[in-house]
mmCIF file with all atom_site columns, C-alpha atoms and ligand atoms in Angstrom:
data_model
loop_
_atom_site.group_PDB
_atom_site.id
_atom_site.type_symbol
_atom_site.label_atom_id
_atom_site.label_alt_id
_atom_site.label_comp_id
_atom_site.label_asym_id
_atom_site.label_entity_id
_atom_site.label_seq_id
_atom_site.pdbx_PDB_ins_code
_atom_site.Cartn_x
_atom_site.Cartn_y
_atom_site.Cartn_z
_atom_site.occupancy
_atom_site.B_iso_or_equiv
_atom_site.pdbx_formal_charge
_atom_site.auth_seq_id
_atom_site.auth_comp_id
_atom_site.auth_asym_id
_atom_site.auth_atom_id
_atom_site.pdbx_PDB_model_num
ATOM   1   C CA  . MET I 1 1   ? -11.445 -4.533  -17.792 1.00 55.00 ? 1   MET I CA  1
ATOM   2   C CA  . ASN I 1 2   ? -12.846 -1.300  -16.381 1.00 56.00 ? 2   ASN I CA  1
ATOM   3   C CA  . ALA I 1 3   ? -11.605 -0.291  -12.940 1.00 67.00 ? 3   ALA I CA  1
ATOM   4   C CA  . PRO I 1 4   ? -13.814 -1.807  -10.241 1.00 80.00 ? 4   PRO I CA  1
ATOM   5   C CA  . GLU I 1 5   ? -16.113 0.407   -8.219  1.00 78.00 ? 5   GLU I CA  1
ATOM   6   C CA  . PRO I 1 6   ? -14.969 1.506   -4.759  1.00 83.00 ? 6   PRO I CA  1
ATOM   7   C CA  . ALA I 1 7   ? -16.030 -1.148  -2.263  1.00 86.00 ? 7   ALA I CA  1
ATOM   8   C CA  . ALA I 1 8   ? -18.582 -0.162  0.329   1.00 85.00 ? 8   ALA I CA  1
ATOM   9   C CA  . ASP I 1 9   ? -17.064 0.225   3.778   1.00 95.00 ? 9   ASP I CA  1
ATOM   10  C CA  . CYS I 1 10  ? -13.499 -0.215  2.504   1.00 98.00 ? 10  CYS I CA  1
ATOM   11  C CA  . LEU I 1 11  ? -11.141 1.835   4.675   1.00 98.00 ? 11  LEU I CA  1
ATOM   12  C CA  . PHE I 1 12  ? -8.531  2.354   1.971   1.00 98.00 ? 12  PHE I CA  1
ATOM   13  C CA  . CYS I 1 13  ? -11.139 3.219   -0.693  1.00 98.00 ? 13  CYS I CA  1
ATOM   14  C CA  . LYS I 1 14  ? -12.292 5.947   1.700   1.00 98.00 ? 14  LYS I CA  1
ATOM   15  C CA  . ILE I 1 15  ? -8.719  7.222   2.139   1.00 98.00 ? 15  ILE I CA  1
ATOM   16  C CA  . VAL I 1 16  ? -8.253  7.219   -1.654  1.00 98.00 ? 16  VAL I CA  1
ATOM   17  C CA  . ALA I 1 17  ? -11.511 9.183   -1.998  1.00 98.00 ? 17  ALA I CA  1
ATOM   18  C CA  . GLY I 1 18  ? -10.429 11.663  0.692   1.00 98.00 ? 18  GLY I CA  1
ATOM   19  C CA  . ASP I 1 19  ? -13.355 10.697  2.920   1.00 98.00 ? 19  ASP I CA  1
ATOM   20  C CA  . ILE I 1 20  ? -11.022 9.580   5.737   1.00 97.00 ? 20  ILE I CA  1
ATOM   21  C CA  . PRO I 1 21  ? -7.917  11.665  6.472   1.00 98.00 ? 21  PRO I CA  1
ATOM   22  C CA  . ALA I 1 22  ? -4.433  10.283  5.951   1.00 98.00 ? 22  ALA I CA  1
ATOM   23  C CA  . GLU I 1 23  ? -0.981  11.783  5.551   1.00 98.00 ? 23  GLU I CA  1
ATOM   24  C CA  . ILE I 1 24  ? -0.491  11.398  1.818   1.00 98.00 ? 24  ILE I CA  1
ATOM   25  C CA  . VAL I 1 25  ? 3.187   11.280  0.846   1.00 98.00 ? 25  VAL I CA  1
ATOM   26  C CA  . HIS I 1 26  ? 2.883   10.439  -2.859  1.00 98.00 ? 26  HIS I CA  1
ATOM   27  C CA  . ALA I 1 27  ? 0.080   10.076  -5.378  1.00 98.00 ? 27  ALA I CA  1
ATOM   28  C CA  . THR I 1 28  ? -0.307  9.290   -9.071  1.00 98.00 ? 28  THR I CA  1
ATOM   29  C CA  . ASP I 1 29  ? -3.231  8.628   -11.389 1.00 98.00 ? 29  ASP I CA  1
ATOM   30  C CA  . THR I 1 30  ? -3.270  4.997   -10.291 1.00 98.00 ? 30  THR I CA  1
ATOM   31  C CA  . VAL I 1 31  ? -1.866  4.765   -6.737  1.00 98.00 ? 31  VAL I CA  1
ATOM   32  C CA  . VAL I 1 32  ? -1.839  6.659   -3.442  1.00 98.00 ? 32  VAL I CA  1
ATOM   33  C CA  . ALA I 1 33  ? 0.821   6.396   -0.714  1.00 99.00 ? 33  ALA I CA  1
ATOM   34  C CA  . PHE I 1 34  ? 0.120   7.433   2.873   1.00 99.00 ? 34  PHE I CA  1
ATOM   35  C CA  . ARG I 1 35  ? 1.732   6.950   6.275   1.00 98.00 ? 35  ARG I CA  1
ATOM   36  C CA  . ASP I 1 36  ? 0.698   3.903   8.266   1.00 98.00 ? 36  ASP I CA  1
ATOM   37  C CA  . VAL I 1 37  ? -1.205  5.001   11.365  1.00 98.00 ? 37  VAL I CA  1
ATOM   38  C CA  . ASN I 1 38  ? 0.689   2.427   13.470  1.00 98.00 ? 38  ASN I CA  1
ATOM   39  C CA  . PRO I 1 39  ? 4.252   2.628   12.127  1.00 98.00 ? 39  PRO I CA  1
ATOM   40  C CA  . GLN I 1 40  ? 6.548   -0.352  12.583  1.00 97.00 ? 40  GLN I CA  1
ATOM   41  C CA  . ALA I 1 41  ? 9.659   1.542   11.448  1.00 98.00 ? 41  ALA I CA  1
ATOM   42  C CA  . PRO I 1 42  ? 10.738  5.195   11.202  1.00 98.00 ? 42  PRO I CA  1
ATOM   43  C CA  . THR I 1 43  ? 9.339   5.152   7.672   1.00 98.00 ? 43  THR I CA  1
ATOM   44  C CA  . HIS I 1 44  ? 6.197   3.059   7.251   1.00 98.00 ? 44  HIS I CA  1
ATOM   45  C CA  . VAL I 1 45  ? 4.128   3.998   4.241   1.00 99.00 ? 45  VAL I CA  1
ATOM   46  C CA  . LEU I 1 46  ? 1.301   2.089   2.549   1.00 99.00 ? 46  LEU I CA  1
ATOM   47  C CA  . VAL I 1 47  ? 0.984   2.263   -1.240  1.00 99.00 ? 47  VAL I CA  1
ATOM   48  C CA  . VAL I 1 48  ? -2.470  1.320   -2.497  1.00 98.00 ? 48  VAL I CA  1
ATOM   49  C CA  . PRO I 1 49  ? -4.084  1.117   -5.923  1.00 98.00 ? 49  PRO I CA  1
ATOM   50  C CA  . ARG I 1 50  ? -6.851  3.663   -6.415  1.00 98.00 ? 50  ARG I CA  1
ATOM   51  C CA  . SER I 1 51  ? -8.998  0.804   -7.686  1.00 98.00 ? 51  SER I CA  1
ATOM   52  C CA  . HIS I 1 52  ? -10.326 -1.695  -5.190  1.00 98.00 ? 52  HIS I CA  1
ATOM   53  C CA  . TYR I 1 53  ? -8.701  -5.122  -5.385  1.00 98.00 ? 53  TYR I CA  1
ATOM   54  C CA  . GLU I 1 54  ? -8.408  -7.406  -2.403  1.00 98.00 ? 54  GLU I CA  1
ATOM   55  C CA  . THR I 1 55  ? -4.936  -8.807  -2.990  1.00 98.00 ? 55  THR I CA  1
ATOM   56  C CA  . ALA I 1 56  ? -1.734  -7.950  -4.796  1.00 98.00 ? 56  ALA I CA  1
ATOM   57  C CA  . ALA I 1 57  ? -2.317  -10.930 -7.082  1.00 98.00 ? 57  ALA I CA  1
ATOM   58  C CA  . ASP I 1 58  ? -5.720  -9.523  -8.042  1.00 98.00 ? 58  ASP I CA  1
ATOM   59  C CA  . VAL I 1 59  ? -4.094  -6.194  -8.959  1.00 98.00 ? 59  VAL I CA  1
ATOM   60  C CA  . ALA I 1 60  ? -1.482  -7.977  -11.068 1.00 98.00 ? 60  ALA I CA  1
ATOM   61  C CA  . HIS I 1 61  ? -4.135  -10.123 -12.767 1.00 98.00 ? 61  HIS I CA  1
ATOM   62  C CA  . TRP I 1 62  ? -6.709  -7.435  -13.541 1.00 97.00 ? 62  TRP I CA  1
ATOM   63  C CA  . GLU I 1 63  ? -4.577  -4.295  -13.834 1.00 97.00 ? 63  GLU I CA  1
ATOM   64  C CA  . PRO I 1 64  ? -0.935  -5.344  -14.288 1.00 98.00 ? 64  PRO I CA  1
ATOM   65  C CA  . SER I 1 65  ? 0.272   -1.816  -14.956 1.00 98.00 ? 65  SER I CA  1
ATOM   66  C CA  . ALA I 1 66  ? -1.111  -0.765  -11.560 1.00 98.00 ? 66  ALA I CA  1
ATOM   67  C CA  . ALA I 1 67  ? 0.863   -3.577  -9.903  1.00 98.00 ? 67  ALA I CA  1
ATOM   68  C CA  . ALA I 1 68  ? 4.012   -2.154  -11.450 1.00 98.00 ? 68  ALA I CA  1
ATOM   69  C CA  . ASP I 1 69  ? 2.913   1.341   -10.410 1.00 98.00 ? 69  ASP I CA  1
ATOM   70  C CA  . LEU I 1 70  ? 2.766   0.210   -6.769  1.00 98.00 ? 70  LEU I CA  1
ATOM   71  C CA  . VAL I 1 71  ? 6.423   -0.818  -6.844  1.00 98.00 ? 71  VAL I CA  1
ATOM   72  C CA  . ILE I 1 72  ? 7.488   2.272   -8.793  1.00 98.00 ? 72  ILE I CA  1
ATOM   73  C CA  . ALA I 1 73  ? 5.653   4.489   -6.291  1.00 98.00 ? 73  ALA I CA  1
ATOM   74  C CA  . ALA I 1 74  ? 7.293   2.629   -3.408  1.00 98.00 ? 74  ALA I CA  1
ATOM   75  C CA  . ALA I 1 75  ? 10.695  3.450   -4.897  1.00 98.00 ? 75  ALA I CA  1
ATOM   76  C CA  . ALA I 1 76  ? 9.685   7.101   -5.213  1.00 98.00 ? 76  ALA I CA  1
ATOM   77  C CA  . VAL I 1 77  ? 8.605   7.093   -1.562  1.00 98.00 ? 77  VAL I CA  1
ATOM   78  C CA  . ALA I 1 78  ? 11.951  5.573   -0.595  1.00 98.00 ? 78  ALA I CA  1
ATOM   79  C CA  . VAL I 1 79  ? 13.771  8.422   -2.362  1.00 98.00 ? 79  VAL I CA  1
ATOM   80  C CA  . LYS I 1 80  ? 11.554  11.060  -0.724  1.00 98.00 ? 80  LYS I CA  1
ATOM   81  C CA  . GLU I 1 81  ? 12.108  9.450   2.678   1.00 98.00 ? 81  GLU I CA  1
ATOM   82  C CA  . GLY I 1 82  ? 15.884  9.206   2.263   1.00 98.00 ? 82  GLY I CA  1
ATOM   83  C CA  . LEU I 1 83  ? 16.005  5.406   2.350   1.00 98.00 ? 83  LEU I CA  1
ATOM   84  C CA  . GLY I 1 84  ? 19.153  5.164   0.259   1.00 96.00 ? 84  GLY I CA  1
ATOM   85  C CA  . GLU I 1 85  ? 20.508  2.357   2.464   1.00 96.00 ? 85  GLU I CA  1
ATOM   86  C CA  . GLY I 1 86  ? 17.551  0.175   1.547   1.00 98.00 ? 86  GLY I CA  1
ATOM   87  C CA  . TYR I 1 87  ? 14.006  -0.620  2.487   1.00 98.00 ? 87  TYR I CA  1
ATOM   88  C CA  . ARG I 1 88  ? 11.531  -3.510  2.642   1.00 98.00 ? 88  ARG I CA  1
ATOM   89  C CA  . LEU I 1 89  ? 8.367   -4.027  0.590   1.00 98.00 ? 89  LEU I CA  1
ATOM   90  C CA  . VAL I 1 90  ? 5.667   -6.330  1.984   1.00 98.00 ? 90  VAL I CA  1
ATOM   91  C CA  . PHE I 1 91  ? 2.278   -7.480  0.688   1.00 98.00 ? 91  PHE I CA  1
ATOM   92  C CA  . ASN I 1 92  ? 0.540   -9.229  3.564   1.00 98.00 ? 92  ASN I CA  1
ATOM   93  C CA  . THR I 1 93  ? -1.990  -11.542 1.938   1.00 98.00 ? 93  THR I CA  1
ATOM   94  C CA  . GLY I 1 94  ? -4.900  -13.260 3.666   1.00 97.00 ? 94  GLY I CA  1
ATOM   95  C CA  . PRO I 1 95  ? -5.468  -13.754 7.382   1.00 96.00 ? 95  PRO I CA  1
ATOM   96  C CA  . ALA I 1 96  ? -2.529  -16.094 7.936   1.00 97.00 ? 96  ALA I CA  1
ATOM   97  C CA  . GLY I 1 97  ? -0.341  -13.625 6.071   1.00 97.00 ? 97  GLY I CA  1
ATOM   98  C CA  . GLY I 1 98  ? -1.335  -10.851 8.434   1.00 97.00 ? 98  GLY I CA  1
ATOM   99  C CA  . GLN I 1 99  ? -3.633  -8.969  6.046   1.00 98.00 ? 99  GLN I CA  1
ATOM   100 C CA  . VAL I 1 100 ? -6.212  -7.036  8.045   1.00 98.00 ? 100 VAL I CA  1
ATOM   101 C CA  . VAL I 1 101 ? -7.422  -4.530  5.444   1.00 98.00 ? 101 VAL I CA  1
ATOM   102 C CA  . PRO I 1 102 ? -8.854  -6.291  2.358   1.00 98.00 ? 102 PRO I CA  1
ATOM   103 C CA  . HIS I 1 103 ? -7.725  -3.624  -0.129  1.00 98.00 ? 103 HIS I CA  1
ATOM   104 C CA  . ALA I 1 104 ? -4.325  -4.510  -1.599  1.00 98.00 ? 104 ALA I CA  1
ATOM   105 C CA  . HIS I 1 105 ? -1.516  -2.451  -0.093  1.00 98.00 ? 105 HIS I CA  1
ATOM   106 C CA  . LEU I 1 106 ? 2.246   -2.472  -0.310  1.00 99.00 ? 106 LEU I CA  1
ATOM   107 C CA  . HIS I 1 107 ? 4.039   -1.724  2.948   1.00 98.00 ? 107 HIS I CA  1
ATOM   108 C CA  . VAL I 1 108 ? 7.207   0.363   2.532   1.00 98.00 ? 108 VAL I CA  1
ATOM   109 C CA  . LEU I 1 109 ? 9.379   0.008   5.636   1.00 98.00 ? 109 LEU I CA  1
ATOM   110 C CA  . GLY I 1 110 ? 12.731  1.599   6.318   1.00 98.00 ? 110 GLY I CA  1
ATOM   111 C CA  . GLY I 1 111 ? 14.836  3.882   8.439   1.00 98.00 ? 111 GLY I CA  1
ATOM   112 C CA  . ARG I 1 112 ? 16.133  1.150   10.750  1.00 97.00 ? 112 ARG I CA  1
ATOM   113 C CA  . ALA I 1 113 ? 17.862  -2.210  10.381  1.00 95.00 ? 113 ALA I CA  1
ATOM   114 C CA  . LEU I 1 114 ? 15.116  -4.674  9.454   1.00 96.00 ? 114 LEU I CA  1
ATOM   115 C CA  . GLY I 1 115 ? 15.573  -8.154  10.841  1.00 95.00 ? 115 GLY I CA  1
ATOM   116 C CA  . TRP I 1 116 ? 15.160  -11.370 8.881   1.00 96.00 ? 116 TRP I CA  1
ATOM   117 C CA  . PRO I 1 117 ? 13.137  -13.538 9.036   1.00 94.00 ? 117 PRO I CA  1
ATOM   118 C CA  . PRO I 1 118 ? 10.201  -11.267 9.830   1.00 90.00 ? 118 PRO I CA  1
ATOM   119 C CA  . GLY I 1 119 ? 7.941   -12.238 12.727  1.00 78.00 ? 119 GLY I CA  1
HETATM 120 P P1  . AMP R 2 .   ? -2.242  -5.296  6.884   1.00 72.24 ? 1   AMP R P1  1
HETATM 121 O O1  . AMP R 2 .   ? -2.103  -5.891  8.251   1.00 72.24 ? 1   AMP R O1  1
HETATM 122 O O2  . AMP R 2 .   ? -1.162  -5.753  5.935   1.00 72.24 ? 1   AMP R O2  1
HETATM 123 O O3  . AMP R 2 .   ? -3.637  -5.444  6.321   1.00 72.24 ? 1   AMP R O3  1
HETATM 124 O O4  . AMP R 2 .   ? -1.947  -3.752  7.059   1.00 72.24 ? 1   AMP R O4  1
HETATM 125 C C1  . AMP R 2 .   ? -2.935  -2.814  7.343   1.00 72.24 ? 1   AMP R C1  1
HETATM 126 C C2  . AMP R 2 .   ? -2.212  -1.599  7.839   1.00 72.24 ? 1   AMP R C2  1
HETATM 127 O O5  . AMP R 2 .   ? -3.110  -0.514  7.787   1.00 72.24 ? 1   AMP R O5  1
HETATM 128 C C3  . AMP R 2 .   ? -1.724  -1.705  9.278   1.00 72.24 ? 1   AMP R C3  1
HETATM 129 O O6  . AMP R 2 .   ? -0.306  -1.570  9.301   1.00 72.24 ? 1   AMP R O6  1
HETATM 130 C C4  . AMP R 2 .   ? -2.440  -0.564  9.976   1.00 72.24 ? 1   AMP R C4  1
HETATM 131 O O7  . AMP R 2 .   ? -1.636  0.068   10.948  1.00 72.24 ? 1   AMP R O7  1
HETATM 132 C C5  . AMP R 2 .   ? -2.769  0.351   8.828   1.00 72.24 ? 1   AMP R C5  1
HETATM 133 N N1  . AMP R 2 .   ? -3.910  1.224   9.034   1.00 72.24 ? 1   AMP R N1  1
HETATM 134 C C6  . AMP R 2 .   ? -5.116  0.901   9.558   1.00 72.24 ? 1   AMP R C6  1
HETATM 135 N N2  . AMP R 2 .   ? -5.935  1.965   9.540   1.00 72.24 ? 1   AMP R N2  1
HETATM 136 C C7  . AMP R 2 .   ? -5.227  2.986   8.984   1.00 72.24 ? 1   AMP R C7  1
HETATM 137 C C8  . AMP R 2 .   ? -5.522  4.348   8.696   1.00 72.24 ? 1   AMP R C8  1
HETATM 138 N N3  . AMP R 2 .   ? -6.727  4.890   8.964   1.00 72.24 ? 1   AMP R N3  1
HETATM 139 N N4  . AMP R 2 .   ? -4.545  5.120   8.151   1.00 72.24 ? 1   AMP R N4  1
HETATM 140 C C9  . AMP R 2 .   ? -3.333  4.592   7.879   1.00 72.24 ? 1   AMP R C9  1
HETATM 141 N N5  . AMP R 2 .   ? -3.003  3.307   8.120   1.00 72.24 ? 1   AMP R N5  1
HETATM 142 C C10 . AMP R 2 .   ? -3.928  2.512   8.662   1.00 72.24 ? 1   AMP R C10 1
#
């Protein structure tokens, strides 16, 4: 499958395109990582596919290598951010899962003790 077109009015497509500013911390041919504007931990970075997919499952289905790239990029972010003690990866999915932005994104959280279960 060819990569889907950027979705109109998608916030994260606009960040990927450079049309909306973000603090980019890591980027590859397939993914972009930038700081969350409302951080929930000392490190809170979002890793997104450059292509527009709504959910993580859609990325894995249509572009499985990009799904792997999200996790690999998250690990690279963790190294850059000094998260050697560990970190948490989260894909919020759908409204009940807390997903607000309908462009798949992997939260990378770290830099403090992270409680379990999450809220
Ligand atoms: P979710 O609730 O899983 O959809 O996560 C969306 C995340 O995007 C939230 O943690 C927001 O704080 C974050 N966010 C919203 N707008 C921006 C933005 N312009 N730049 C960076 N992060 C953003």
